[in-house]
């Protein structure tokens, strides 16, 4: 595939919410020695957003990061991953993404209160989804994240 071909195919998947096809396109591209660009990954993750498959998107992105095939995210890709972590209720990953974003301020990556609020929502979603009970740490997560957001806002 040439530059732009993968992204164009992934944008077509987004219109149809064809998550499995989008995942296969990324895997095929990777098997040919071409890791997707930030734009490719953003288009793929938007496909999962259209289908409301946040857990699957989070798993796909996490696996790619572990393999080293995820490109260095730009602001849009970070936010797409953050939205999926929130939708999946994976608050620890949401906070880890925010911390990574903050470390990349020199690259022009910014973190807003809205971004931090997504992590609060992820923690609230996690707490609401746990039918067996939630640890004290997890139960306190929304407040801890809110405190951290306020501290970050005050330091700007």
PDB file of C-alpha atoms in Angstrom:
ATOM      1  CA  UNK A   1       0.000   0.000   0.000  1.00  0.00           C
ATOM      2  CA  UNK A   2       1.115   3.536  -0.681  1.00  0.00           C
ATOM      3  CA  UNK A   3       0.655   6.584   1.515  1.00  0.00           C
ATOM      4  CA  UNK A   4      -2.991   7.449   1.614  1.00  0.00           C
ATOM      5  CA  UNK A   5      -4.294   4.070   0.364  1.00  0.00           C
ATOM      6  CA  UNK A   6      -4.642   2.606   3.842  1.00  0.00           C
ATOM      7  CA  UNK A   7      -6.295   5.722   5.246  1.00  0.00           C
ATOM      8  CA  UNK A   8      -8.699   5.875   2.292  1.00  0.00           C
ATOM      9  CA  UNK A   9      -9.714   2.228   2.809  1.00  0.00           C
ATOM     10  CA  UNK A  10     -10.128   2.821   6.544  1.00  0.00           C
ATOM     11  CA  UNK A  11     -12.330   5.860   5.947  1.00  0.00           C
ATOM     12  CA  UNK A  12     -14.588   3.646   3.825  1.00  0.00           C
ATOM     13  CA  UNK A  13     -14.779   1.226   6.752  1.00  0.00           C
ATOM     14  CA  UNK A  14     -15.791   4.073   9.033  1.00  0.00           C
ATOM     15  CA  UNK A  15     -18.832   4.900   6.927  1.00  0.00           C
ATOM     16  CA  UNK A  16     -20.026   1.303   7.245  1.00  0.00           C
ATOM     17  CA  UNK A  17     -18.803   0.737  10.829  1.00  0.00           C
ATOM     18  CA  UNK A  18     -16.823  -2.224   9.439  1.00  0.00           C
ATOM     19  CA  UNK A  19     -14.557  -2.765  12.441  1.00  0.00           C
ATOM     20  CA  UNK A  20     -13.324  -6.227  11.522  1.00  0.00           C
ATOM     21  CA  UNK A  21     -12.372  -5.043   8.039  1.00  0.00           C
ATOM     22  CA  UNK A  22     -10.576  -2.004   9.505  1.00  0.00           C
ATOM     23  CA  UNK A  23      -8.642  -4.246  11.869  1.00  0.00           C
ATOM     24  CA  UNK A  24      -7.734  -6.587   8.998  1.00  0.00           C
ATOM     25  CA  UNK A  25      -6.513  -3.647   6.882  1.00  0.00           C
ATOM     26  CA  UNK A  26      -4.182  -2.527   9.669  1.00  0.00           C
ATOM     27  CA  UNK A  27      -2.927  -6.083  10.183  1.00  0.00           C
ATOM     28  CA  UNK A  28      -2.374  -6.628   6.453  1.00  0.00           C
ATOM     29  CA  UNK A  29      -0.500  -3.351   6.194  1.00  0.00           C
ATOM     30  CA  UNK A  30       1.653  -4.309   9.181  1.00  0.00           C
ATOM     31  CA  UNK A  31       2.380  -7.746   7.697  1.00  0.00           C
ATOM     32  CA  UNK A  32       3.660  -5.987   4.570  1.00  0.00           C
ATOM     33  CA  UNK A  33       6.109  -4.038   6.723  1.00  0.00           C
ATOM     34  CA  UNK A  34       4.190  -0.774   6.832  1.00  0.00           C
ATOM     35  CA  UNK A  35       2.883   0.257  10.212  1.00  0.00           C
ATOM     36  CA  UNK A  36      -0.083   2.561   9.947  1.00  0.00           C
ATOM     37  CA  UNK A  37       0.311   6.302  10.317  1.00  0.00           C
ATOM     38  CA  UNK A  38      -1.404   8.332  13.018  1.00  0.00           C
ATOM     39  CA  UNK A  39      -4.043   9.257  10.406  1.00  0.00           C
ATOM     40  CA  UNK A  40      -4.568   5.566   9.538  1.00  0.00           C
ATOM     41  CA  UNK A  41      -5.022   4.630  13.192  1.00  0.00           C
ATOM     42  CA  UNK A  42      -7.297   7.575  13.828  1.00  0.00           C
ATOM     43  CA  UNK A  43      -9.515   6.482  10.923  1.00  0.00           C
ATOM     44  CA  UNK A  44      -9.547   2.880  12.185  1.00  0.00           C
ATOM     45  CA  UNK A  45     -10.439   3.891  15.730  1.00  0.00           C
ATOM     46  CA  UNK A  46     -13.200   6.166  14.427  1.00  0.00           C
ATOM     47  CA  UNK A  47     -14.644   3.083  12.750  1.00  0.00           C
ATOM     48  CA  UNK A  48     -14.852   1.414  16.144  1.00  0.00           C
ATOM     49  CA  UNK A  49     -16.394   4.585  17.602  1.00  0.00           C
ATOM     50  CA  UNK A  50     -19.078   4.554  14.916  1.00  0.00           C
ATOM     51  CA  UNK A  51     -19.907   0.963  15.882  1.00  0.00           C
ATOM     52  CA  UNK A  52     -19.661   1.776  19.610  1.00  0.00           C
ATOM     53  CA  UNK A  53     -17.119  -1.030  20.079  1.00  0.00           C
ATOM     54  CA  UNK A  54     -14.952   0.751  22.623  1.00  0.00           C
ATOM     55  CA  UNK A  55     -13.600  -2.382  24.318  1.00  0.00           C
ATOM     56  CA  UNK A  56     -12.484  -3.819  20.969  1.00  0.00           C
ATOM     57  CA  UNK A  57     -10.858  -0.547  19.929  1.00  0.00           C
ATOM     58  CA  UNK A  58      -9.034  -0.291  23.237  1.00  0.00           C
ATOM     59  CA  UNK A  59      -7.807  -3.880  22.884  1.00  0.00           C
ATOM     60  CA  UNK A  60      -6.672  -3.293  19.271  1.00  0.00           C
ATOM     61  CA  UNK A  61      -4.728  -0.139  20.164  1.00  0.00           C
ATOM     62  CA  UNK A  62      -3.221  -1.714  23.292  1.00  0.00           C
ATOM     63  CA  UNK A  63      -2.011  -4.758  21.355  1.00  0.00           C
ATOM     64  CA  UNK A  64      -0.463  -2.536  18.679  1.00  0.00           C
ATOM     65  CA  UNK A  65       1.312  -0.471  21.324  1.00  0.00           C
ATOM     66  CA  UNK A  66       2.722  -3.641  22.903  1.00  0.00           C
ATOM     67  CA  UNK A  67       3.963  -4.865  19.499  1.00  0.00           C
ATOM     68  CA  UNK A  68       5.466  -1.474  18.748  1.00  0.00           C
ATOM     69  CA  UNK A  69       3.379  -1.042  15.614  1.00  0.00           C
ATOM     70  CA  UNK A  70       1.384   1.946  16.873  1.00  0.00           C
ATOM     71  CA  UNK A  71       2.816   5.174  15.450  1.00  0.00           C
ATOM     72  CA  UNK A  72       3.769   8.066  17.684  1.00  0.00           C
ATOM     73  CA  UNK A  73       0.326   9.559  18.350  1.00  0.00           C
ATOM     74  CA  UNK A  74      -0.627  13.076  17.453  1.00  0.00           C
ATOM     75  CA  UNK A  75      -3.248  14.962  19.469  1.00  0.00           C
ATOM     76  CA  UNK A  76      -6.149  13.555  17.456  1.00  0.00           C
ATOM     77  CA  UNK A  77      -4.996   9.960  17.865  1.00  0.00           C
ATOM     78  CA  UNK A  78      -4.425  10.415  21.589  1.00  0.00           C
ATOM     79  CA  UNK A  79      -7.948  11.777  21.971  1.00  0.00           C
ATOM     80  CA  UNK A  80      -9.433   8.937  19.946  1.00  0.00           C
ATOM     81  CA  UNK A  81      -7.682   6.419  22.217  1.00  0.00           C
ATOM     82  CA  UNK A  82      -8.830   8.399  25.258  1.00  0.00           C
ATOM     83  CA  UNK A  83     -12.449   8.294  24.082  1.00  0.00           C
ATOM     84  CA  UNK A  84     -12.275   4.521  23.665  1.00  0.00           C
ATOM     85  CA  UNK A  85     -10.676   4.045  27.079  1.00  0.00           C
ATOM     86  CA  UNK A  86     -13.520   6.122  28.499  1.00  0.00           C
ATOM     87  CA  UNK A  87     -16.169   4.165  26.612  1.00  0.00           C
ATOM     88  CA  UNK A  88     -14.631   0.918  27.818  1.00  0.00           C
ATOM     89  CA  UNK A  89     -14.418   2.221  31.388  1.00  0.00           C
ATOM     90  CA  UNK A  90     -10.669   1.639  31.490  1.00  0.00           C
ATOM     91  CA  UNK A  91      -9.791   4.596  33.692  1.00  0.00           C
ATOM     92  CA  UNK A  92      -6.207   3.576  34.404  1.00  0.00           C
ATOM     93  CA  UNK A  93      -5.412   3.537  30.684  1.00  0.00           C
ATOM     94  CA  UNK A  94      -7.148   6.917  30.297  1.00  0.00           C
ATOM     95  CA  UNK A  95      -4.915   8.396  33.017  1.00  0.00           C
ATOM     96  CA  UNK A  96      -1.818   6.757  31.481  1.00  0.00           C
ATOM     97  CA  UNK A  97      -2.658   8.314  28.106  1.00  0.00           C
ATOM     98  CA  UNK A  98      -3.100  11.726  29.727  1.00  0.00           C
ATOM     99  CA  UNK A  99       0.249  11.399  31.490  1.00  0.00           C
ATOM    100  CA  UNK A 100       1.896  10.448  28.209  1.00  0.00           C
ATOM    101  CA  UNK A 101       0.259  13.409  26.498  1.00  0.00           C
ATOM    102  CA  UNK A 102       1.555  15.773  29.192  1.00  0.00           C
ATOM    103  CA  UNK A 103       5.097  14.502  28.649  1.00  0.00           C
ATOM    104  CA  UNK A 104       4.793  15.424  24.966  1.00  0.00           C
ATOM    105  CA  UNK A 105       4.021  19.114  25.503  1.00  0.00           C
ATOM    106  CA  UNK A 106       7.217  19.962  23.594  1.00  0.00           C
ATOM    107  CA  UNK A 107       5.728  18.141  20.592  1.00  0.00           C
ATOM    108  CA  UNK A 108       2.677  20.412  20.689  1.00  0.00           C
ATOM    109  CA  UNK A 109       0.436  17.875  22.429  1.00  0.00           C
ATOM    110  CA  UNK A 110      -1.923  19.644  24.813  1.00  0.00           C
ATOM    111  CA  UNK A 111      -4.137  18.313  27.583  1.00  0.00           C
ATOM    112  CA  UNK A 112      -7.328  20.150  28.445  1.00  0.00           C
ATOM    113  CA  UNK A 113      -9.754  19.901  31.328  1.00  0.00           C
ATOM    114  CA  UNK A 114     -12.111  18.209  28.872  1.00  0.00           C
ATOM    115  CA  UNK A 115      -9.503  15.473  28.358  1.00  0.00           C
ATOM    116  CA  UNK A 116      -9.196  15.001  32.126  1.00  0.00           C
ATOM    117  CA  UNK A 117     -12.981  14.892  32.411  1.00  0.00           C
ATOM    118  CA  UNK A 118     -12.979  11.900  30.064  1.00  0.00           C
ATOM    119  CA  UNK A 119     -10.781  10.055  32.575  1.00  0.00           C
ATOM    120  CA  UNK A 120     -13.259  10.941  35.334  1.00  0.00           C
ATOM    121  CA  UNK A 121     -16.062   9.515  33.174  1.00  0.00           C
ATOM    122  CA  UNK A 122     -14.002   6.361  32.592  1.00  0.00           C
ATOM    123  CA  UNK A 123     -13.585   5.896  36.349  1.00  0.00           C
ATOM    124  CA  UNK A 124     -17.285   6.501  36.948  1.00  0.00           C
ATOM    125  CA  UNK A 125     -18.185   4.068  34.188  1.00  0.00           C
ATOM    126  CA  UNK A 126     -15.863   1.452  35.670  1.00  0.00           C
ATOM    127  CA  UNK A 127     -17.361   1.864  39.131  1.00  0.00           C
ATOM    128  CA  UNK A 128     -20.898   1.614  37.754  1.00  0.00           C
ATOM    129  CA  UNK A 129     -20.133  -1.529  35.734  1.00  0.00           C
ATOM    130  CA  UNK A 130     -18.637  -3.577  38.556  1.00  0.00           C
ATOM    131  CA  UNK A 131     -21.429  -5.772  39.890  1.00  0.00           C
ATOM    132  CA  UNK A 132     -19.244  -7.566  42.468  1.00  0.00           C
ATOM    133  CA  UNK A 133     -18.137  -4.391  44.119  1.00  0.00           C
ATOM    134  CA  UNK A 134     -15.329  -1.960  43.560  1.00  0.00           C
ATOM    135  CA  UNK A 135     -12.094  -1.628  45.484  1.00  0.00           C
ATOM    136  CA  UNK A 136     -11.727   1.433  47.660  1.00  0.00           C
ATOM    137  CA  UNK A 137      -9.018   2.715  45.307  1.00  0.00           C
ATOM    138  CA  UNK A 138     -11.273   2.364  42.254  1.00  0.00           C
ATOM    139  CA  UNK A 139     -14.195   3.926  44.123  1.00  0.00           C
ATOM    140  CA  UNK A 140     -12.047   6.959  44.922  1.00  0.00           C
ATOM    141  CA  UNK A 141     -10.685   7.268  41.374  1.00  0.00           C
ATOM    142  CA  UNK A 142     -13.156   9.899  40.081  1.00  0.00           C
ATOM    143  CA  UNK A 143     -12.261  12.207  42.971  1.00  0.00           C
ATOM    144  CA  UNK A 144      -8.528  11.569  42.599  1.00  0.00           C
ATOM    145  CA  UNK A 145      -8.674  12.310  38.886  1.00  0.00           C
ATOM    146  CA  UNK A 146     -10.717  15.471  39.475  1.00  0.00           C
ATOM    147  CA  UNK A 147      -8.156  16.662  42.043  1.00  0.00           C
ATOM    148  CA  UNK A 148      -5.355  15.995  39.569  1.00  0.00           C
ATOM    149  CA  UNK A 149      -7.235  17.858  36.831  1.00  0.00           C
ATOM    150  CA  UNK A 150      -7.620  20.880  39.114  1.00  0.00           C
ATOM    151  CA  UNK A 151      -3.933  20.775  40.030  1.00  0.00           C
ATOM    152  CA  UNK A 152      -2.952  20.637  36.349  1.00  0.00           C
ATOM    153  CA  UNK A 153      -5.294  23.533  35.536  1.00  0.00           C
ATOM    154  CA  UNK A 154      -3.838  25.620  38.355  1.00  0.00           C
ATOM    155  CA  UNK A 155      -0.284  25.012  37.117  1.00  0.00           C
ATOM    156  CA  UNK A 156      -1.051  26.245  33.568  1.00  0.00           C
TER     157      UNK A 156
END
